[in-house]
Short mmCIF file of C-alpha atoms in Angstrom, two decimals:
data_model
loop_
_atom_site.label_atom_id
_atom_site.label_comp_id
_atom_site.label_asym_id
_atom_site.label_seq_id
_atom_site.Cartn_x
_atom_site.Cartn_y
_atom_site.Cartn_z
CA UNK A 395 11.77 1.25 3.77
CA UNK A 396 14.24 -1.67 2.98
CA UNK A 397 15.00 -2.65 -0.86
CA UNK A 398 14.15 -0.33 -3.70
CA UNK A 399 12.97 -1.59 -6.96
CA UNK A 400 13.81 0.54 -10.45
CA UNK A 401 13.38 0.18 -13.78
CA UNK A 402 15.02 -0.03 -16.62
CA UNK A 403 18.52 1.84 -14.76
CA UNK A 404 21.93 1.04 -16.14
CA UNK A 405 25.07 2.72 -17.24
CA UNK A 406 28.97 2.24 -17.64
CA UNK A 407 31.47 2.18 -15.07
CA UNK A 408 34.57 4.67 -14.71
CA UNK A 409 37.66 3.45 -14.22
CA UNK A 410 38.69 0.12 -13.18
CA UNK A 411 37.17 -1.64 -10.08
CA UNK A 412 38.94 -4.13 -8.01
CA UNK A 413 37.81 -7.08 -6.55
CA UNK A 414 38.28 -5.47 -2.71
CA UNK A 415 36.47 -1.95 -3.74
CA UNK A 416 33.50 -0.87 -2.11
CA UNK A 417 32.44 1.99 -4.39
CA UNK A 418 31.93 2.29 -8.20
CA UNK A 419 31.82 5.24 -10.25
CA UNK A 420 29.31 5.42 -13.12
CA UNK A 421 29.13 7.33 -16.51
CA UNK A 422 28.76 11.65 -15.64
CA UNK A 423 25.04 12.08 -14.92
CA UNK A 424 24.05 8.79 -14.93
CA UNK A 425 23.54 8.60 -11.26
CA UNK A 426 20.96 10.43 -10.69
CA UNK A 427 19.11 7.38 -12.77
CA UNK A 428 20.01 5.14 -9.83
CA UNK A 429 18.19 5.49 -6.55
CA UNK A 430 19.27 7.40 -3.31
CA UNK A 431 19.08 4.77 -0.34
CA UNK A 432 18.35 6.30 2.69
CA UNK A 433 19.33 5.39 6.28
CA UNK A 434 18.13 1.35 5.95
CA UNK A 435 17.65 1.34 2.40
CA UNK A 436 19.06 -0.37 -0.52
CA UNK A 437 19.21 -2.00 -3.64
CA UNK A 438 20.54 -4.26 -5.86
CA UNK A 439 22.69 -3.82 -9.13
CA UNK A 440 24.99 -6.32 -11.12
CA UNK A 441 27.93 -5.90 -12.39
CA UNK A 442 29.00 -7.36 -15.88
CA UNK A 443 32.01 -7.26 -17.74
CA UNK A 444 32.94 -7.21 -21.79
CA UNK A 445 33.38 -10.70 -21.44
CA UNK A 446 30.03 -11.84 -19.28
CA UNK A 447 31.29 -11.94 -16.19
CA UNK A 448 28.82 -10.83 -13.43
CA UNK A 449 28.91 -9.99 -9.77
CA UNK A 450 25.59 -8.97 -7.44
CA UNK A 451 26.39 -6.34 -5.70
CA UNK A 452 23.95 -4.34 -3.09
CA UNK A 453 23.73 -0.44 -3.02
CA UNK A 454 23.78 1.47 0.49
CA UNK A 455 24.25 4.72 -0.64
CA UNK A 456 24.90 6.82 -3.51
CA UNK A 457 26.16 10.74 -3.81
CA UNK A 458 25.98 11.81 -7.30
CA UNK A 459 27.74 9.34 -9.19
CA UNK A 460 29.80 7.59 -6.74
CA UNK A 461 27.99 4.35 -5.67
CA UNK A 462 28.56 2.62 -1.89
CA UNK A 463 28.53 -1.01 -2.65
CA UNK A 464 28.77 -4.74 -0.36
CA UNK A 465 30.28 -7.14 -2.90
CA UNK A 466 29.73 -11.00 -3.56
CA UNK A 467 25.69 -10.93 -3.25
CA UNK A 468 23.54 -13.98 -3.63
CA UNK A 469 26.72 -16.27 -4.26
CA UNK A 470 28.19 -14.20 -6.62
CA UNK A 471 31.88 -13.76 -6.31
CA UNK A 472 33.94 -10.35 -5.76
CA UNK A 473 36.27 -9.90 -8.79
CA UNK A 474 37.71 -6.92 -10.60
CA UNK A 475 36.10 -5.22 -13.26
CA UNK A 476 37.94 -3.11 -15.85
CA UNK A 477 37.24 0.35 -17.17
CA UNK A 478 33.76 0.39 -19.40
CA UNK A 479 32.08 -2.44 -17.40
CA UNK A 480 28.15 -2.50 -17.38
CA UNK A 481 26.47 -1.86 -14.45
CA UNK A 482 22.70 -2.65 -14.26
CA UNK A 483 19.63 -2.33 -11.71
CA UNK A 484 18.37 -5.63 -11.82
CA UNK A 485 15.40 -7.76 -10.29
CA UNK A 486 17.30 -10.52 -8.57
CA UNK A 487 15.95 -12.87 -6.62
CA UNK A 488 17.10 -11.86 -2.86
CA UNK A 489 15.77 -8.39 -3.98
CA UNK A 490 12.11 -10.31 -4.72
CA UNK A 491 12.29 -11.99 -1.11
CA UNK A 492 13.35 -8.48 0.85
CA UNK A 493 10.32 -6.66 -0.95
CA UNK A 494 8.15 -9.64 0.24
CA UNK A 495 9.47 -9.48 3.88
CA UNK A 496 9.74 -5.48 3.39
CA UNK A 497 5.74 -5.89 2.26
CA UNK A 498 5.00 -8.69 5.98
CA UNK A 499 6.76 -5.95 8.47
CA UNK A 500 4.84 -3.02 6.89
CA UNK A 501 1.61 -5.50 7.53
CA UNK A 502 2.81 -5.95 11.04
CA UNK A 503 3.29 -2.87 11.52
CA UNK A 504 0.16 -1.69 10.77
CA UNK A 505 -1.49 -3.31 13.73
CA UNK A 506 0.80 -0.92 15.97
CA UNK A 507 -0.03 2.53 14.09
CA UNK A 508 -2.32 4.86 16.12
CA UNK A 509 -4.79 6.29 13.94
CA UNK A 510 -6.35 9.62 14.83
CA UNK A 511 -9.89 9.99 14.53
CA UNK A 512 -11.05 10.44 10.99
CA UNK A 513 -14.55 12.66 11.09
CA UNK A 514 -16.04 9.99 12.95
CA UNK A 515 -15.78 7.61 10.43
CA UNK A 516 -14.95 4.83 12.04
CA UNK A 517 -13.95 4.02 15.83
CA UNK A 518 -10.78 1.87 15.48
CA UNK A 519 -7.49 3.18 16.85
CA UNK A 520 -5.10 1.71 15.11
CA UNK A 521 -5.14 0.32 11.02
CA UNK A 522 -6.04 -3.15 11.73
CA UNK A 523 -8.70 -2.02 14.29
CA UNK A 524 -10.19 -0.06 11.30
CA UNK A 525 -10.00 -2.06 8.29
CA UNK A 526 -11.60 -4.33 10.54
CA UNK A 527 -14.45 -2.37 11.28
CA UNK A 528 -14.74 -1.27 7.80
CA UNK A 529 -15.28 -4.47 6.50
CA UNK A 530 -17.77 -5.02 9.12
CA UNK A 531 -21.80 -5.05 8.04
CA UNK A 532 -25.03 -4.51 10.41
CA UNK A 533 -28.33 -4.89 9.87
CA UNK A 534 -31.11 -2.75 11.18
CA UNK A 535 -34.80 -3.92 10.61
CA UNK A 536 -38.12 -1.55 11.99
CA UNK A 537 -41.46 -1.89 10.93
CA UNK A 538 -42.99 1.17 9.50
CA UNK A 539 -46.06 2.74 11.46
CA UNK A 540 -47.06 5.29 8.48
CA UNK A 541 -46.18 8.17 10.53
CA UNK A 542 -42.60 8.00 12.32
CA UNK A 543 -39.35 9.13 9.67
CA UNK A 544 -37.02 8.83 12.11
CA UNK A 545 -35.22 6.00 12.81
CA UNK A 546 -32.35 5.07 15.00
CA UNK A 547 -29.37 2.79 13.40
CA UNK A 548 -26.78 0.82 15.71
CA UNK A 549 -24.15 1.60 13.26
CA UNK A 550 -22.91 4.18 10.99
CA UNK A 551 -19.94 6.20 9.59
CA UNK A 552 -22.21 9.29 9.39
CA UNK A 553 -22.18 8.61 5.34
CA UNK A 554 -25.14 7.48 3.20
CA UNK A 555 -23.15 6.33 0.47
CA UNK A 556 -22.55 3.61 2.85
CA UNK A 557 -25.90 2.52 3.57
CA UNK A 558 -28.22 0.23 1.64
CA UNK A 559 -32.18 0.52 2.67
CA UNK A 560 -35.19 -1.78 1.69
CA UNK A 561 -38.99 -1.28 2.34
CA UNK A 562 -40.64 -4.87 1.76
CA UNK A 563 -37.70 -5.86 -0.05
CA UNK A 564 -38.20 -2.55 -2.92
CA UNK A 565 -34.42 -0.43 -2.64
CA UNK A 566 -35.08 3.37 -1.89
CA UNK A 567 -33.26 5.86 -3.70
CA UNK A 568 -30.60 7.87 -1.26
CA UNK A 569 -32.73 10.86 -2.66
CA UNK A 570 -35.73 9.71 -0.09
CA UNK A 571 -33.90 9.59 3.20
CA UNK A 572 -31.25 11.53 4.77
CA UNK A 573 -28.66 10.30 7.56
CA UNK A 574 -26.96 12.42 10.61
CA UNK A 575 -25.08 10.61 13.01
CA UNK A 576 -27.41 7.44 14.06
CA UNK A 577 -30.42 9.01 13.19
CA UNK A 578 -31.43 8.17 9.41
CA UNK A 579 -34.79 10.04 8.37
CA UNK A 580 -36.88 9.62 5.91
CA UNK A 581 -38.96 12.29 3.22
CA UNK A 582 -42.09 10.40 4.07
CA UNK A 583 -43.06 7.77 6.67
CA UNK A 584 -42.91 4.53 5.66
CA UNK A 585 -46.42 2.73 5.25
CA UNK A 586 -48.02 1.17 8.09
CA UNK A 587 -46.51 -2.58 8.28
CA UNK A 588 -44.04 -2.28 6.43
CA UNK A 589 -40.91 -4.20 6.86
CA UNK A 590 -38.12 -1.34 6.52
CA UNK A 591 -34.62 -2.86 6.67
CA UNK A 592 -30.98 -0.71 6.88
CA UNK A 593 -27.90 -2.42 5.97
CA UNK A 594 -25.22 -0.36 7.36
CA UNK A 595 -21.34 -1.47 5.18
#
């Protein structure tokens, strides 16, 4: 998953932490306000003192109110912090550019994620592949003979809601047709001549 965003988290530190420590201990209870990193994931806190001073720290892992910290983020340097210090889940900027890259690799990823078929919906087999498809719009024009219903489209999803269908430019209600598979059908033929056009989204 990569970096983990939270809001408005924050609470005191017990006990004294020195500059070389790689775990803080927060206020009883408070942890469970913090997140829970899992295997790759993280996130970044600050640390700030009674006087202003501030360190960025990054989160690996946290079990109950014990935090596993790397010190000196994003230039910041590792110094002690006495008992009572802040600490505080903050938007930083390195944690903006890992949820950006975090947001590319899940968008890369995508393109490699077999998709199963989905009631025929679409024919894509992987995310990309159906988006694509998805986005994709055909046209189907017949002229009506006043007796044939039936009609064979090139494209469909097998749902009406996705279809669009003119008779000499006049939309027809979804009430007035039906659709199964290719085959969309009308409650009465269209009129003889008539240009019948099927937009297919």
């Amino acid at each position: 998953m990569g970096v983990i965003l939270k809001n408005n988290t924050s609470s005191l530190l017990v006990g004294s932490v020195s500059a070389g420590a790689t775990s803080v201990v927060v206020t009883t209870g408070a942890g469970a306000g913090f997140p829970s990193p899992g295997a790759s994931d993280y996130f970044y806190a600050t640390l700030i003192s009674s006087t202003g001073l501030y360190e960025i720290v990054k989160c690996t892992a946290r079990v109950n109110d014990v935090l596993t910290i790397v010190r000196a983020q994003e230039g910041t340097v590792a110094i002690p912090f006495p008992d009572g210090s802040r600490i505080e889940l903050r938007v930083t900027a390195q944690s903006v550019l890992d949820a950006i890259a975090d947001g590319v690799a899940l968008k890369d990823q995508a393109s490699e994620i077999s998709i199963a078929d989905a009631g025929g919906y679409y024919t894509g087999t992987n995310v990309e592949a159906a988006l694509q498809e998805l986005r994709a719009v055909s046209l189907n024009t017949f002229t009506g003979d006043g007796t044939t219903v039936a009609y064979t489209i090139t494209a469909t999803y097998g749902l009406e809601n996705l279809t669009s269908v003119h008779i000499n430019g006049v939309y027809q209600h979804k009430a007035t047709y039906s659709l199964s598979g290719t085959t969309l059908t009308f409650s009465e033929a269209p009129p003889l001549n008539t240009i019948i056009e099927v937009l297919v989204r």
